[in-house]
Amino acid sequence: MNMIQAINSAHKVMMARDPDVVVFGEDVGYFGGVFRATEGLQREFGKTRCFDAPISEGGIVGTAVGMAAYGLKPVIEIQFADYIYPGYDQIVSEVARMRYRTAAEWTMPMVIRTPYGGGIFGGQTHSQSPEALFTHVAGLKVVVPSTPYDAKGLLIAAIEDPDPVVFFEPKRIYNGPFDGHHDRPVTPWAKRAEAEVPDGHYTVPLGKAQVVRQGAELTVLTYGTMVHVALAAVEENGIDAEVIDLRTLVPLDMETIEASVKKTGRCLVVQEATRTSGFASELVTLVQERCFYHLEAPVERVTGWDTPYPHAYEWAYFPGPKRLKFALEKVMAD
Amino acid sequence: MSDADPNSRRNAPALALHVPEPPYRPGDEPDFSSIVVPKAGEAPRPDTAAHPRETFPLTDHLVRVLDDEGRAVGPWDPKVDPDTLRKMLRDMVTVRVFDDRMYRAQRQGKTSFYMKCTGEEAIAVATAAAMHRDDMHFPTYRQQGLLVSRGYPLVKMMCQIYSNPGDHMKGRQLPIMYSDKEHGFFSISGNLGTQYPQAVGWAMASAIKEDSRIAMGWIGDGATAEGDFHSAMTFATVYNAPVILAVVNNQWAISSFSGIAGAERATFAARAVGYGMAGLRVDGNDALAVYAAVQWASERARSNNGPTLIEFFTYRAEGHSTSDDPTGYRPAGEAQAWPLGDPIARLKQHLVALGEWDDERHDALVKEADAEVRAAQKEAEKLGILPEQGRSNIESMFDDVYAELPWNLQEQRAACLKEAGHD
């Protein structure tokens, strides 16, 4: 399966298992979603389980809150993460805080799925990576898968989780992994082990990172599309790095991070999002706080620039092989 | 000469920005004789299955049942039995006494904040009487009458206000932000308007599950300007959700009058028909009109005939909250000049006119309510008042952010307890 098929499969598994799972959002019903993630769900489960929504992110999240209050498990789609902001008040003020403000009298077991990230010539409003706006909100869990296998397992885990989960799907890697070399042909998922996705129910636990490459001299912390970019850069530069795919940003798998950095003594954090106050800043701080006496060099960040996501300058903006090479050299030289 | 040539506009009149102003400001003598108050009994009552457009005339009218002599007249008379009327009167009196006591408690420094609903008691109380006990409300902070009417213990309300150990929300919420699932009262949020689409979503869920329960969303006149008002109206009509959406138009949003929210050119009820929703405009100080309108809308929702917007026309007789001084923006005598009178006095007059009530019984009722509220207050204060709270059970501050406590909150809890000297 590619990542879209894996996400589609997660929906089907959970809708069949749990009659309280409802799926809605813009174009997700009859048409099956602009990225085909919900294809066939309405046909299989009927119009009251999977349906189209008006173009109103505030309304989609707001009604989902009411449904969760009733006892349903809404799995809603925001067409692009760049358009999640009209729903931000409902997400931050309502979804995230319901369990806390009512001392668990009401809870919000829901999943907010949204395609995110750049590398597709999406320009300013089809490329953003706003995860830090959500990792900063107490009460939300934030997940970013990087493979079809994880996407399905994490989405099922998110739907079954008692807390609200914002599920960012890196759309650049829906159809195949992307190593940052935009001038080379795209490889499909089909040839990869991570595309072996079981048909039935399985989960990838939230809050658990995965060491995707064992290494001894440097720890790379990353997630989403950048997992593949980082893996390629590490190989190309001949560095024996340990690459960690965080998979869940909140709650963060600090144990895995700490063990790795204490072993390697060096750390590079890689994200697509803009730099200032990005999630990388949180990771750098945590590593500095907890691994200071093991560090042999300052912790480096590779990120998008602090500008809105540009169209024509896609590859000057996107943190690709060259930016990673410079950063790897710097952190290894110190 | 091109369109872009500024010379071409030399003779055009200067454009003028209109900023609505209330008719009276502090120092003025309020005179509401210009407000059209239709006679009680005048408004027609359409079938509950009527097409939304048939309700359009009613959105610029005012459904009223009680006439000046306190008689119930016209097609909207819900013919409520005297026992129910007496219960409504009792609940309204209790709410008013409760508000006064809690306002005073705030002034005495026993808590940080309070909000009264004086003058608006009929709306929540009569609504609760007209709906089923298991219907769900998504209230604002001014529908305490729903809880009182549904028998929620006054002591529990007060414990919430005092943030004391009797508060089941563990002191996390500002006073009056009640929540009680058992009493069909959804958690109140400080963020205005958010509960409106939530009510619609709850109603959609009820329809998805082929349930028979309905939801009711509440909003004030000021908050109708929020985007959530629009999304709620859109989703409610798109999915024909079994929901009642109430706008409590009490003329004031803190210091801004309803004209700033858009009331100068159209009623709030009139917005309904533009969305394809039935709309009613109701005398909010007439408990029977409120009861009748909610009954109509409930029947409509329960029969899959769709949602209804009800504008309750009323007046916020007191300040916005304990943090507000209304003499800074409106005349002192406005509440007294308000043409729809006082909801408690009007229901009392009706019961007296029916021969089911008298001054003596009323005085006894007020005394009884006062004693009940005082006793509850005593009980609640035994469990503590706000200034005494916040020094114990600090570790509970970290619970319920998530179902399970993550490592970072475990660490922060330990640090917090150390800081507080509890380690």
PDB file of N, CA, C and O in Angstrom, chain B residues 188-210:
ATOM      1  N   ILE B 188     -19.568  24.782  30.168  1.00  0.00           N
ATOM      2  CA  ILE B 188     -19.525  26.158  29.667  1.00  0.00           C
ATOM      3  C   ILE B 188     -18.088  26.557  29.398  1.00  0.00           C
ATOM      4  O   ILE B 188     -17.185  26.276  30.172  1.00  0.00           O
ATOM      5  N   SER B 189     -17.899  27.235  28.276  1.00  0.00           N
ATOM      6  CA  SER B 189     -16.563  27.704  27.898  1.00  0.00           C
ATOM      7  C   SER B 189     -16.540  29.224  27.951  1.00  0.00           C
ATOM      8  O   SER B 189     -17.560  29.877  27.740  1.00  0.00           O
ATOM      9  N   GLY B 190     -15.376  29.781  28.230  1.00  0.00           N
ATOM     10  CA  GLY B 190     -15.250  31.237  28.193  1.00  0.00           C
ATOM     11  C   GLY B 190     -15.249  31.785  26.776  1.00  0.00           C
ATOM     12  O   GLY B 190     -15.499  32.967  26.550  1.00  0.00           O
ATOM     13  N   ASN B 191     -14.974  30.916  25.803  1.00  0.00           N
ATOM     14  CA  ASN B 191     -14.892  31.370  24.408  1.00  0.00           C
ATOM     15  C   ASN B 191     -16.278  31.476  23.807  1.00  0.00           C
ATOM     16  O   ASN B 191     -16.954  30.468  23.634  1.00  0.00           O
ATOM     17  N   LEU B 192     -16.684  32.687  23.478  1.00  0.00           N
ATOM     18  CA  LEU B 192     -18.059  32.916  23.044  1.00  0.00           C
ATOM     19  C   LEU B 192     -18.369  32.266  21.706  1.00  0.00           C
ATOM     20  O   LEU B 192     -17.572  32.297  20.783  1.00  0.00           O
ATOM     21  N   GLY B 193     -19.563  31.698  21.641  1.00  0.00           N
ATOM     22  CA  GLY B 193     -20.081  31.176  20.374  1.00  0.00           C
ATOM     23  C   GLY B 193     -19.688  29.743  20.076  1.00  0.00           C
ATOM     24  O   GLY B 193     -20.336  29.086  19.265  1.00  0.00           O
ATOM     25  N   THR B 194     -18.632  29.237  20.725  1.00  0.00           N
ATOM     26  CA  THR B 194     -18.145  27.894  20.371  1.00  0.00           C
ATOM     27  C   THR B 194     -19.199  26.815  20.584  1.00  0.00           C
ATOM     28  O   THR B 194     -19.231  25.825  19.868  1.00  0.00           O
ATOM     29  N   GLN B 195     -20.077  27.032  21.578  1.00  0.00           N
ATOM     30  CA  GLN B 195     -21.064  26.002  21.913  1.00  0.00           C
ATOM     31  C   GLN B 195     -22.161  25.877  20.846  1.00  0.00           C
ATOM     32  O   GLN B 195     -22.881  24.893  20.819  1.00  0.00           O
ATOM     33  N   TYR B 196     -22.268  26.875  19.969  1.00  0.00           N
ATOM     34  CA  TYR B 196     -23.364  26.858  18.980  1.00  0.00           C
ATOM     35  C   TYR B 196     -23.207  25.717  17.963  1.00  0.00           C
ATOM     36  O   TYR B 196     -24.109  24.892  17.834  1.00  0.00           O
ATOM     37  N   PRO B 197     -22.058  25.630  17.244  1.00  0.00           N
ATOM     38  CA  PRO B 197     -21.895  24.458  16.360  1.00  0.00           C
ATOM     39  C   PRO B 197     -21.801  23.146  17.137  1.00  0.00           C
ATOM     40  O   PRO B 197     -22.153  22.090  16.611  1.00  0.00           O
ATOM     41  N   GLN B 198     -21.369  23.201  18.387  1.00  0.00           N
ATOM     42  CA  GLN B 198     -21.307  21.976  19.201  1.00  0.00           C
ATOM     43  C   GLN B 198     -22.707  21.416  19.430  1.00  0.00           C
ATOM     44  O   GLN B 198     -22.925  20.203  19.347  1.00  0.00           O
ATOM     45  N   ALA B 199     -23.642  22.309  19.688  1.00  0.00           N
ATOM     46  CA  ALA B 199     -25.038  21.868  19.874  1.00  0.00           C
ATOM     47  C   ALA B 199     -25.542  21.202  18.592  1.00  0.00           C
ATOM     48  O   ALA B 199     -26.215  20.155  18.640  1.00  0.00           O
ATOM     49  N   VAL B 200     -25.189  21.792  17.463  1.00  0.00           N
ATOM     50  CA  VAL B 200     -25.616  21.229  16.176  1.00  0.00           C
ATOM     51  C   VAL B 200     -24.988  19.849  15.985  1.00  0.00           C
ATOM     52  O   VAL B 200     -25.652  18.898  15.553  1.00  0.00           O
ATOM     53  N   GLY B 201     -23.711  19.717  16.339  1.00  0.00           N
ATOM     54  CA  GLY B 201     -23.023  18.426  16.207  1.00  0.00           C
ATOM     55  C   GLY B 201     -23.646  17.358  17.096  1.00  0.00           C
ATOM     56  O   GLY B 201     -23.796  16.205  16.684  1.00  0.00           O
ATOM     57  N   TRP B 202     -24.030  17.754  18.316  1.00  0.00           N
ATOM     58  CA  TRP B 202     -24.681  16.799  19.226  1.00  0.00           C
ATOM     59  C   TRP B 202     -26.005  16.323  18.607  1.00  0.00           C
ATOM     60  O   TRP B 202     -26.331  15.131  18.616  1.00  0.00           O
ATOM     61  N   ALA B 203     -26.744  17.286  18.050  1.00  0.00           N
ATOM     62  CA  ALA B 203     -28.030  16.951  17.418  1.00  0.00           C
ATOM     63  C   ALA B 203     -27.813  16.055  16.194  1.00  0.00           C
ATOM     64  O   ALA B 203     -28.577  15.111  15.956  1.00  0.00           O
ATOM     65  N   MET B 204     -26.755  16.332  15.426  1.00  0.00           N
ATOM     66  CA  MET B 204     -26.433  15.474  14.270  1.00  0.00           C
ATOM     67  C   MET B 204     -26.123  14.062  14.746  1.00  0.00           C
ATOM     68  O   MET B 204     -26.553  13.079  14.125  1.00  0.00           O
ATOM     69  N   ALA B 205     -25.382  13.963  15.848  1.00  0.00           N
ATOM     70  CA  ALA B 205     -25.045  12.645  16.396  1.00  0.00           C
ATOM     71  C   ALA B 205     -26.312  11.901  16.804  1.00  0.00           C
ATOM     72  O   ALA B 205     -26.457  10.706  16.547  1.00  0.00           O
ATOM     73  N   SER B 206     -27.235  12.614  17.423  1.00  0.00           N
ATOM     74  CA  SER B 206     -28.502  12.008  17.831  1.00  0.00           C
ATOM     75  C   SER B 206     -29.252  11.472  16.609  1.00  0.00           C
ATOM     76  O   SER B 206     -29.852  10.399  16.647  1.00  0.00           O
ATOM     77  N   ALA B 207     -29.180  12.247  15.513  1.00  0.00           N
ATOM     78  CA  ALA B 207     -29.837  11.810  14.266  1.00  0.00           C
ATOM     79  C   ALA B 207     -29.084  10.642  13.633  1.00  0.00           C
ATOM     80  O   ALA B 207     -29.695   9.700  13.125  1.00  0.00           O
ATOM     81  N   ILE B 208     -27.742  10.687  13.675  1.00  0.00           N
ATOM     82  CA  ILE B 208     -26.936   9.586  13.114  1.00  0.00           C
ATOM     83  C   ILE B 208     -27.293   8.283  13.820  1.00  0.00           C
ATOM     84  O   ILE B 208     -27.417   7.237  13.202  1.00  0.00           O
ATOM     85  N   LYS B 209     -27.498   8.374  15.157  1.00  0.00           N
ATOM     86  CA  LYS B 209     -27.809   7.182  15.957  1.00  0.00           C
ATOM     87  C   LYS B 209     -29.302   6.876  15.995  1.00  0.00           C
ATOM     88  O   LYS B 209     -29.741   5.985  16.726  1.00  0.00           O
ATOM     89  N   GLU B 210     -30.094   7.630  15.233  1.00  0.00           N
ATOM     90  CA  GLU B 210     -31.554   7.436  15.186  1.00  0.00           C
ATOM     91  C   GLU B 210     -32.164   7.458  16.581  1.00  0.00           C
ATOM     92  O   GLU B 210     -33.075   6.708  16.910  1.00  0.00           O
TER      93      GLU B 210
END
